[in-house]
PDB file of N, CA, C and O in Angstrom:
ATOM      1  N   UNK S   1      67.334 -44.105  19.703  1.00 55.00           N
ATOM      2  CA  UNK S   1      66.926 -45.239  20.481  1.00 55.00           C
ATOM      3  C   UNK S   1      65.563 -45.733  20.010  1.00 55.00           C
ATOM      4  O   UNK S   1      64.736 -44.847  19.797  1.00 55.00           O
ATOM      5  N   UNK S   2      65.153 -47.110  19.794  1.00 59.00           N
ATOM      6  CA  UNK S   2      64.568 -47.887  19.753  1.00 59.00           C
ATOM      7  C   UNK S   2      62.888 -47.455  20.765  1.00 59.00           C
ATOM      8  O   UNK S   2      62.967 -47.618  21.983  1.00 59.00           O
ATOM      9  N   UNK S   3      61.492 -46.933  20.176  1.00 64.00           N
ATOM     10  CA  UNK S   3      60.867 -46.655  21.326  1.00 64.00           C
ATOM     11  C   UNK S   3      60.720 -48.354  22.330  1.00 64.00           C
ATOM     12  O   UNK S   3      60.791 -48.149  23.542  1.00 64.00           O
ATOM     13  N   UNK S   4      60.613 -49.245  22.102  1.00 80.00           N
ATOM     14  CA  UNK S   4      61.173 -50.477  23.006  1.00 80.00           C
ATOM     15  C   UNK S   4      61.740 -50.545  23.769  1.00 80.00           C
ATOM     16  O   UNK S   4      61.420 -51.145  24.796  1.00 80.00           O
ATOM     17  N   UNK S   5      63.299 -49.699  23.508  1.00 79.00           N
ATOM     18  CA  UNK S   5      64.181 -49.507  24.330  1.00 79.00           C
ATOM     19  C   UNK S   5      63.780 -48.806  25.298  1.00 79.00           C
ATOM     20  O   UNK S   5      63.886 -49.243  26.444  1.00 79.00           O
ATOM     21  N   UNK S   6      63.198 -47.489  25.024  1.00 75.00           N
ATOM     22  CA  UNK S   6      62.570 -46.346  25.729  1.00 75.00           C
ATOM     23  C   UNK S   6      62.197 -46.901  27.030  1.00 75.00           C
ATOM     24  O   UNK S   6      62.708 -46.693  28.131  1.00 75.00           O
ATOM     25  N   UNK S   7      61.058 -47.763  26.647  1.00 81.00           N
ATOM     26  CA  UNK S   7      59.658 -48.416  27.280  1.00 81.00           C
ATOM     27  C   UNK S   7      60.444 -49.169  28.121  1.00 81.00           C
ATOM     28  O   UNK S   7      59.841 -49.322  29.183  1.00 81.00           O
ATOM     29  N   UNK S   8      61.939 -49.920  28.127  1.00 83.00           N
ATOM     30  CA  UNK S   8      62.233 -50.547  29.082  1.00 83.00           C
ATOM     31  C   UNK S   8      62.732 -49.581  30.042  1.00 83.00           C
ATOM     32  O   UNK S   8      62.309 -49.519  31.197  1.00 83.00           O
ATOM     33  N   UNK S   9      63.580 -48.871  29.592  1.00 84.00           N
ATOM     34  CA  UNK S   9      64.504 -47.785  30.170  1.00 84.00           C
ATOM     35  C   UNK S   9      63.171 -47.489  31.258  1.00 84.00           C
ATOM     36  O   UNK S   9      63.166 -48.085  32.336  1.00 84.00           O
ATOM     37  N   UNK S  10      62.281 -46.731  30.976  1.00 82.00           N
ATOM     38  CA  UNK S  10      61.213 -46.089  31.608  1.00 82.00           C
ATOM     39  C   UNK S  10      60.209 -47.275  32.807  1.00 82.00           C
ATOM     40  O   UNK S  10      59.634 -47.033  33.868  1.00 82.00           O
ATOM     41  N   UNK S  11      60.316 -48.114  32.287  1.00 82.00           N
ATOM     42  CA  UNK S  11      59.693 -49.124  33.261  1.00 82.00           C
ATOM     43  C   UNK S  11      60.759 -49.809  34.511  1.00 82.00           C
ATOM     44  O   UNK S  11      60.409 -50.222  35.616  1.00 82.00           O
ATOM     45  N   UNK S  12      62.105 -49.775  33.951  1.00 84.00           N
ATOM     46  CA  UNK S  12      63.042 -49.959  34.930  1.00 84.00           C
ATOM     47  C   UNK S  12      63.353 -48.219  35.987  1.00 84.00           C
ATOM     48  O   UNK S  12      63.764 -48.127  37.144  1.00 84.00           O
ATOM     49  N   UNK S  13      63.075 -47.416  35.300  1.00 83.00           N
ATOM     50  CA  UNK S  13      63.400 -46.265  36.580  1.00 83.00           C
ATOM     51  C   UNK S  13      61.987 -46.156  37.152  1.00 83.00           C
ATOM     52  O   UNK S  13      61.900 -46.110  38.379  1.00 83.00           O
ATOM     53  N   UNK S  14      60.551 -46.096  36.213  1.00 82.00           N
ATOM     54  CA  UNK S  14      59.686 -46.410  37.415  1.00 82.00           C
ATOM     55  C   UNK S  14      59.356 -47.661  38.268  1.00 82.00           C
ATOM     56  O   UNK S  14      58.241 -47.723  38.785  1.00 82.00           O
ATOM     57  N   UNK S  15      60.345 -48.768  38.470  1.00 79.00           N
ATOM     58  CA  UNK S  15      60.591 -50.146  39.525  1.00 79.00           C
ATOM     59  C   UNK S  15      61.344 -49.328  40.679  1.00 79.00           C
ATOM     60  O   UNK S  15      61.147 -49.396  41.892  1.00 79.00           O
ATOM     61  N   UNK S  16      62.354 -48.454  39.902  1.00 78.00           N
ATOM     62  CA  UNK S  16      62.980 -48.167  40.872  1.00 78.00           C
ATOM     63  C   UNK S  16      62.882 -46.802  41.621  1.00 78.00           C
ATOM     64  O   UNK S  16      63.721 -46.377  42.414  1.00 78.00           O
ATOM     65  N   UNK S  17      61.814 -46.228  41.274  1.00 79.00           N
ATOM     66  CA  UNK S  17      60.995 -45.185  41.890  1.00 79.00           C
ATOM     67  C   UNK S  17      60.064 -45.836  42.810  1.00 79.00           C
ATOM     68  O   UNK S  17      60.118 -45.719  44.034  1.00 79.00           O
ATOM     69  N   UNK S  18      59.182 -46.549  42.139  1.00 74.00           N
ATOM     70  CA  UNK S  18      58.701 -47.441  43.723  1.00 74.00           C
ATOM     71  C   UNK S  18      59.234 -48.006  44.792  1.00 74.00           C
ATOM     72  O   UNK S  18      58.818 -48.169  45.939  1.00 74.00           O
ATOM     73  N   UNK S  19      60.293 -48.304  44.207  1.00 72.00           N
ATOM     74  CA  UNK S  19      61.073 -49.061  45.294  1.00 72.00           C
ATOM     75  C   UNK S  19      61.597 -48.202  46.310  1.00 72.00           C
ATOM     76  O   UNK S  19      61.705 -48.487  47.503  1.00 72.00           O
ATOM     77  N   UNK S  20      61.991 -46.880  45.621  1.00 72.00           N
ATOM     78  CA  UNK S  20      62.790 -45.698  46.876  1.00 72.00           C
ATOM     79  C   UNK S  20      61.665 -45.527  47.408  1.00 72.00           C
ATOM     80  O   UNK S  20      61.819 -45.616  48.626  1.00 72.00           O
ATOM     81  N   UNK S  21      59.922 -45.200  46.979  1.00 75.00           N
ATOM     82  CA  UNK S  21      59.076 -44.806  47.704  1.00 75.00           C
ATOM     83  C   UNK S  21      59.096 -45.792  48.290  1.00 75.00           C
ATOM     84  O   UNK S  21      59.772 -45.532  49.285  1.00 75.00           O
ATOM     85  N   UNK S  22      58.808 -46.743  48.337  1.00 68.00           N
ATOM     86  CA  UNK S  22      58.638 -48.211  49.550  1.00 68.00           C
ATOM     87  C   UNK S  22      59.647 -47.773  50.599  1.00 68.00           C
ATOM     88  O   UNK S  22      59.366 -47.434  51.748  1.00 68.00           O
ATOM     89  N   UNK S  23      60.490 -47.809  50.220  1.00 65.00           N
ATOM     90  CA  UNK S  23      62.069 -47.953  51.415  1.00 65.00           C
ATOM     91  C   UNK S  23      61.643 -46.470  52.067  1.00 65.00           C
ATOM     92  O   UNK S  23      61.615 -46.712  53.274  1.00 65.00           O
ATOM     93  N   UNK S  24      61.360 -45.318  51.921  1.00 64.00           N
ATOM     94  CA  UNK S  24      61.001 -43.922  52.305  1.00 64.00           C
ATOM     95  C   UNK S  24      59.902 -44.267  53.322  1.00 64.00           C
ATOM     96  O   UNK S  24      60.051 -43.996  54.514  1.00 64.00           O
ATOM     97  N   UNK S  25      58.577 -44.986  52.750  1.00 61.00           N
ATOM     98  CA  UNK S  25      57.563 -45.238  53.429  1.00 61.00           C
ATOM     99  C   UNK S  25      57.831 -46.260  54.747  1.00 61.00           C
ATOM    100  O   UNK S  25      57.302 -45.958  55.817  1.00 61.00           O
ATOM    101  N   UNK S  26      58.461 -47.181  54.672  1.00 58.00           N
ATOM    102  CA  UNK S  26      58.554 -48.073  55.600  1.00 58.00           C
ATOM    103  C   UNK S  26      59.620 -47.891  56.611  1.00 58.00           C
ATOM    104  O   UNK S  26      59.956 -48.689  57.487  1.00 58.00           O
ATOM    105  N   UNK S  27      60.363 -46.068  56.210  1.00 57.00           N
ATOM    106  CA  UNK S  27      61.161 -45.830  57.156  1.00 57.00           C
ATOM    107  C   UNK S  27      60.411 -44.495  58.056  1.00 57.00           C
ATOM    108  O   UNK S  27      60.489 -44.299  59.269  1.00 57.00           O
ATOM    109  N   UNK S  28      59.634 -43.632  56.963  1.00 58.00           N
ATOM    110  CA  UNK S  28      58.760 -42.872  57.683  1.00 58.00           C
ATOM    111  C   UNK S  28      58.342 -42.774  59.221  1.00 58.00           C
ATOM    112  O   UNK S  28      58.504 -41.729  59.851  1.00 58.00           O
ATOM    113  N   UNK S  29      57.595 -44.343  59.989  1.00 59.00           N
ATOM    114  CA  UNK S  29      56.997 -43.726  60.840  1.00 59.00           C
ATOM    115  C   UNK S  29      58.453 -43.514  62.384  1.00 59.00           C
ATOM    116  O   UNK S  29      58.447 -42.882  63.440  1.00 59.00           O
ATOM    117  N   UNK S  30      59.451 -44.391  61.724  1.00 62.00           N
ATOM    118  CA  UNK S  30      60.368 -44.351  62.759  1.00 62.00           C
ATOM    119  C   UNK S  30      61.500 -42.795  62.655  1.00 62.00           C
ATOM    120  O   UNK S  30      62.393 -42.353  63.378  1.00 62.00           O
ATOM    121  N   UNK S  31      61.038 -42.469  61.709  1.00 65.00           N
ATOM    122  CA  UNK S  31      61.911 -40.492  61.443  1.00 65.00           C
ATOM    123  C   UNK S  31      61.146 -39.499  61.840  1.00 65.00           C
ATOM    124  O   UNK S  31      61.472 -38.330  62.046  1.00 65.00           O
ATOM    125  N   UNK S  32      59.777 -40.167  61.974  1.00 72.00           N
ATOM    126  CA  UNK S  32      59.217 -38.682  62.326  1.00 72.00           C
ATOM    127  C   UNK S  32      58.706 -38.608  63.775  1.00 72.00           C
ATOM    128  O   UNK S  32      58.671 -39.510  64.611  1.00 72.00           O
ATOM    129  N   UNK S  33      58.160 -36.795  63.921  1.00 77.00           N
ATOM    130  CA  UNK S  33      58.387 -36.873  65.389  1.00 77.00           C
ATOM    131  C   UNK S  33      57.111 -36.952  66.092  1.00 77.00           C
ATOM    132  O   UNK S  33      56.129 -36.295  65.748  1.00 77.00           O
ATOM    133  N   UNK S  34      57.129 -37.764  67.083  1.00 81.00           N
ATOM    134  CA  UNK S  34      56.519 -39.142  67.669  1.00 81.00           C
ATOM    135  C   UNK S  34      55.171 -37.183  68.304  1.00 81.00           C
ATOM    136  O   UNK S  34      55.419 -35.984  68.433  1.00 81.00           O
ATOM    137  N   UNK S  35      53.954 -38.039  68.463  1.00 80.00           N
ATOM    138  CA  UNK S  35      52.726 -37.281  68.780  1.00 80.00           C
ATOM    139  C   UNK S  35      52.921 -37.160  70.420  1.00 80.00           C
ATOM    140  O   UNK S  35      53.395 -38.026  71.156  1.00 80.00           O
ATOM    141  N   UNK S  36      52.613 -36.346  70.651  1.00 84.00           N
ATOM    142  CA  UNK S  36      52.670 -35.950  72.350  1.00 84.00           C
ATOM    143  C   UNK S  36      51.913 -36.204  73.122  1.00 84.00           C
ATOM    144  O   UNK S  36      51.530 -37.342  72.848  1.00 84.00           O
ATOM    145  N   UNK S  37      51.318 -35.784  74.137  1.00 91.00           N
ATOM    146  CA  UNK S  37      50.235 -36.328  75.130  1.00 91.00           C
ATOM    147  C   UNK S  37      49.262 -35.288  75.209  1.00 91.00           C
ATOM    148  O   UNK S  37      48.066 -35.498  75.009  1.00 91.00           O
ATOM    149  N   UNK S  38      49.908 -33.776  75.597  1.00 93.00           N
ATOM    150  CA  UNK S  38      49.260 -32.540  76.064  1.00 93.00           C
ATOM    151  C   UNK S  38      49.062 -31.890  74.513  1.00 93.00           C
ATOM    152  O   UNK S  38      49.498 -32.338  73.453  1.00 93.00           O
ATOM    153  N   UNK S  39      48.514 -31.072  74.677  1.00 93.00           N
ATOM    154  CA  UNK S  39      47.048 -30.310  73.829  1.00 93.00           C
ATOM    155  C   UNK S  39      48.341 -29.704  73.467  1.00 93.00           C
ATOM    156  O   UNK S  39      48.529 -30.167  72.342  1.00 93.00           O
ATOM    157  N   UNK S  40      49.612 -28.747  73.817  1.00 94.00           N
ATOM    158  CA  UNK S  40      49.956 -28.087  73.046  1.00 94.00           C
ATOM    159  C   UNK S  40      51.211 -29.133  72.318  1.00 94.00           C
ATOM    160  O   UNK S  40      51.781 -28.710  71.312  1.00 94.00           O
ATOM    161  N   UNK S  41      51.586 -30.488  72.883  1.00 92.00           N
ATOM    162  CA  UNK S  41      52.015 -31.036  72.231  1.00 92.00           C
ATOM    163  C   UNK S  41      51.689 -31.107  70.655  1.00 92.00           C
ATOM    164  O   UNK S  41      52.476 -31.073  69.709  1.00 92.00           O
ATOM    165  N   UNK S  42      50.166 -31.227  70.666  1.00 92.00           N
ATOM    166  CA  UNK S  42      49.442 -31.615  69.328  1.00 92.00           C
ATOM    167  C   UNK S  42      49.724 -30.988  68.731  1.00 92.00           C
ATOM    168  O   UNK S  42      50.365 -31.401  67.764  1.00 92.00           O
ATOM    169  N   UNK S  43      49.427 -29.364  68.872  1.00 93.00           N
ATOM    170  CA  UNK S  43      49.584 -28.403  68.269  1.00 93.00           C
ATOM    171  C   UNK S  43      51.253 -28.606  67.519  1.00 93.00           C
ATOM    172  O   UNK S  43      51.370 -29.033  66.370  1.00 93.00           O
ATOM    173  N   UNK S  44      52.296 -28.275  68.269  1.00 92.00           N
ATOM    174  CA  UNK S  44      53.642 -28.684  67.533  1.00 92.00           C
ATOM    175  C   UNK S  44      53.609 -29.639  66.679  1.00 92.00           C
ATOM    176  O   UNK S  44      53.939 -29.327  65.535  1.00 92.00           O
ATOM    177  N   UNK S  45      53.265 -30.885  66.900  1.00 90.00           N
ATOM    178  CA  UNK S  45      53.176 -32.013  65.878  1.00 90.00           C
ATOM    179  C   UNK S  45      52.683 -31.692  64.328  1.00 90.00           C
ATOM    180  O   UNK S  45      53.345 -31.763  63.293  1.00 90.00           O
ATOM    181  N   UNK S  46      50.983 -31.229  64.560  1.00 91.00           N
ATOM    182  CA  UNK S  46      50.307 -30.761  63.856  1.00 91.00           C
ATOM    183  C   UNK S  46      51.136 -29.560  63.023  1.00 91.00           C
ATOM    184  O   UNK S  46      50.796 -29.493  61.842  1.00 91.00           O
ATOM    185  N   UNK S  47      51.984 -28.772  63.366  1.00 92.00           N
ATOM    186  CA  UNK S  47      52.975 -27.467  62.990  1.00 92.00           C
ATOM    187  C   UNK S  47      54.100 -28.194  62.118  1.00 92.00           C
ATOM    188  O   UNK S  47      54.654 -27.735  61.119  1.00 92.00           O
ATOM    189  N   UNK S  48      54.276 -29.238  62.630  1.00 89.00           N
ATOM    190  CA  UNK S  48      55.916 -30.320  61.991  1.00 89.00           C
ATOM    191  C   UNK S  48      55.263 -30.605  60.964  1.00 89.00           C
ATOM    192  O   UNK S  48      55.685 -30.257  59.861  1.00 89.00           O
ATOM    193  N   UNK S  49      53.807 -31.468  61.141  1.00 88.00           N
ATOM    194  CA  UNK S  49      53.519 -31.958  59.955  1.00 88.00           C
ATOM    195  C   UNK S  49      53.158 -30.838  59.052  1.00 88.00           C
ATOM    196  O   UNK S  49      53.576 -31.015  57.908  1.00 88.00           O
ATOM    197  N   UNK S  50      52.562 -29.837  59.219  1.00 91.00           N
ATOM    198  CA  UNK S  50      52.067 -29.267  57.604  1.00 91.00           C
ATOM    199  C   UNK S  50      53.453 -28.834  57.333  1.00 91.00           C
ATOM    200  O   UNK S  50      53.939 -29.324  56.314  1.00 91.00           O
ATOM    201  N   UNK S  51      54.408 -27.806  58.198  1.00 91.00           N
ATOM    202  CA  UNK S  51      55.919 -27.933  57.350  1.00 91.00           C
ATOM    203  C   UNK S  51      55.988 -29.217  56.624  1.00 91.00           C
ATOM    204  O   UNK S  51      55.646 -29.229  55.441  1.00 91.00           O
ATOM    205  N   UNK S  52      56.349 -30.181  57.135  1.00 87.00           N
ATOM    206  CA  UNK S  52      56.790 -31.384  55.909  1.00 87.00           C
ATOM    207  C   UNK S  52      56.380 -31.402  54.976  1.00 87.00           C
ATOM    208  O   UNK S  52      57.104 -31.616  54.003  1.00 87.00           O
ATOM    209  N   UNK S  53      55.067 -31.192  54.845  1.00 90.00           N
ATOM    210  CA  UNK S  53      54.197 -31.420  53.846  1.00 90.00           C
ATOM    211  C   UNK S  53      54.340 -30.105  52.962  1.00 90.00           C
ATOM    212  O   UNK S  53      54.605 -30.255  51.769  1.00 90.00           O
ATOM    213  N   UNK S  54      54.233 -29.245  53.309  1.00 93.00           N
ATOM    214  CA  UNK S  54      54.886 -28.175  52.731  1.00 93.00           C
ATOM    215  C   UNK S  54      56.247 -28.661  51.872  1.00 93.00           C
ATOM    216  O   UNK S  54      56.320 -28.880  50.663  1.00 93.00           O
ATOM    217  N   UNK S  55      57.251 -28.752  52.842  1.00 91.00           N
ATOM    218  CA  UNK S  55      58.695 -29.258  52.290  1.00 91.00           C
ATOM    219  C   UNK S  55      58.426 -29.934  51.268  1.00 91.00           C
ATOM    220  O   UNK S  55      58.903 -29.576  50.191  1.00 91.00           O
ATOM    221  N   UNK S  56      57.494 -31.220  51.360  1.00 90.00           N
ATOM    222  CA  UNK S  56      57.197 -32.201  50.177  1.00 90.00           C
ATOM    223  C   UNK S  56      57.015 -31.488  48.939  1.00 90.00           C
ATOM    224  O   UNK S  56      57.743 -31.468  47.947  1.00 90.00           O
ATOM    225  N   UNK S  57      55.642 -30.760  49.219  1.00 92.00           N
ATOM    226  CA  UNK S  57      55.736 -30.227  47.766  1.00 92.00           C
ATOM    227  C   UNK S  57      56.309 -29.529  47.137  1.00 92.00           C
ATOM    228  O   UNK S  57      56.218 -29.281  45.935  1.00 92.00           O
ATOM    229  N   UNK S  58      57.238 -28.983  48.235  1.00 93.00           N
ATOM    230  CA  UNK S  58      57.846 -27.610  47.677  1.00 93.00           C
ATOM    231  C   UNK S  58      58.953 -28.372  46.432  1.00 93.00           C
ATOM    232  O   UNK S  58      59.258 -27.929  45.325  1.00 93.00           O
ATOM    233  N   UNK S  59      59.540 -30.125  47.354  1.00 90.00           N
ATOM    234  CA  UNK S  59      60.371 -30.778  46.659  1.00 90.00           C
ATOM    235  C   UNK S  59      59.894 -31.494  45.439  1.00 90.00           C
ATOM    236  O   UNK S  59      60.609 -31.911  44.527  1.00 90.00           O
ATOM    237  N   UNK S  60      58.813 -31.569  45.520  1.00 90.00           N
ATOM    238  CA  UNK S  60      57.907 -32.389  44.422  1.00 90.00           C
ATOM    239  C   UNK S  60      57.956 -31.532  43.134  1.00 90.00           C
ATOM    240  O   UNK S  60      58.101 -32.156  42.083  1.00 90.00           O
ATOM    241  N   UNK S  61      57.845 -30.050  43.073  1.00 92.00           N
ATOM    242  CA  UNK S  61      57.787 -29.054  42.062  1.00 92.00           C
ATOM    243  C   UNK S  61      59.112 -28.522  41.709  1.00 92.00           C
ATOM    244  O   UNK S  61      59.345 -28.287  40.523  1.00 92.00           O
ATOM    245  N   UNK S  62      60.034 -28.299  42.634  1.00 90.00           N
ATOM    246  CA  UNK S  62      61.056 -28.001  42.252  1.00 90.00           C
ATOM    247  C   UNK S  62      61.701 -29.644  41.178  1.00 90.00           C
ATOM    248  O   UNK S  62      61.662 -29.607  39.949  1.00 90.00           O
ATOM    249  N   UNK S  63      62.072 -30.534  41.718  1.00 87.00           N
ATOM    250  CA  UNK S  63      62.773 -31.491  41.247  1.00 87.00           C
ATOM    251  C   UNK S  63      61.683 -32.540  39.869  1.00 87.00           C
ATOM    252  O   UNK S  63      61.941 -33.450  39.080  1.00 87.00           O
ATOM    253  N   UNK S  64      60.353 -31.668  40.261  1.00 80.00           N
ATOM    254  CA  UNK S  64      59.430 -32.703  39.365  1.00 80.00           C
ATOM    255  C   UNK S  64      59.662 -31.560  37.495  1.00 80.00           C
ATOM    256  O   UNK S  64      59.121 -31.952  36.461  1.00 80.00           O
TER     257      UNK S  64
END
């Protein structure tokens, strides 16, 4: 292949890597779970989020 070719190939899957991150991001705040009122609410929230974030990277390294 043509490095030209490459360079398109590669600029069309990173359009369409932004684009899944866009569509991910702008679905985000309606998937996740909503912040509580009481103190130990926080705490759970605060517990969901570093799992995710965890999850993230765990998915970021495995699939990266």
């Amino acid at each position: 292949m043509a490095p030209s070719k490459l360079n398109r190939i590669a600029a069309r899957l990173a359009g369409l890597l932004l684009l899944l991150i866009a569509e991910t991001a702008a679905a985000f705040p309606q998937s996740n779970m909503p912040k509580g009122v009481t103190e130990i609410s926080h705490e759970v929230y605060n517990l969901h989020m570093l799992i995710f974030w965890v999850c993230v990277g765990i998915g970021v390294v495995v699939f990266g």
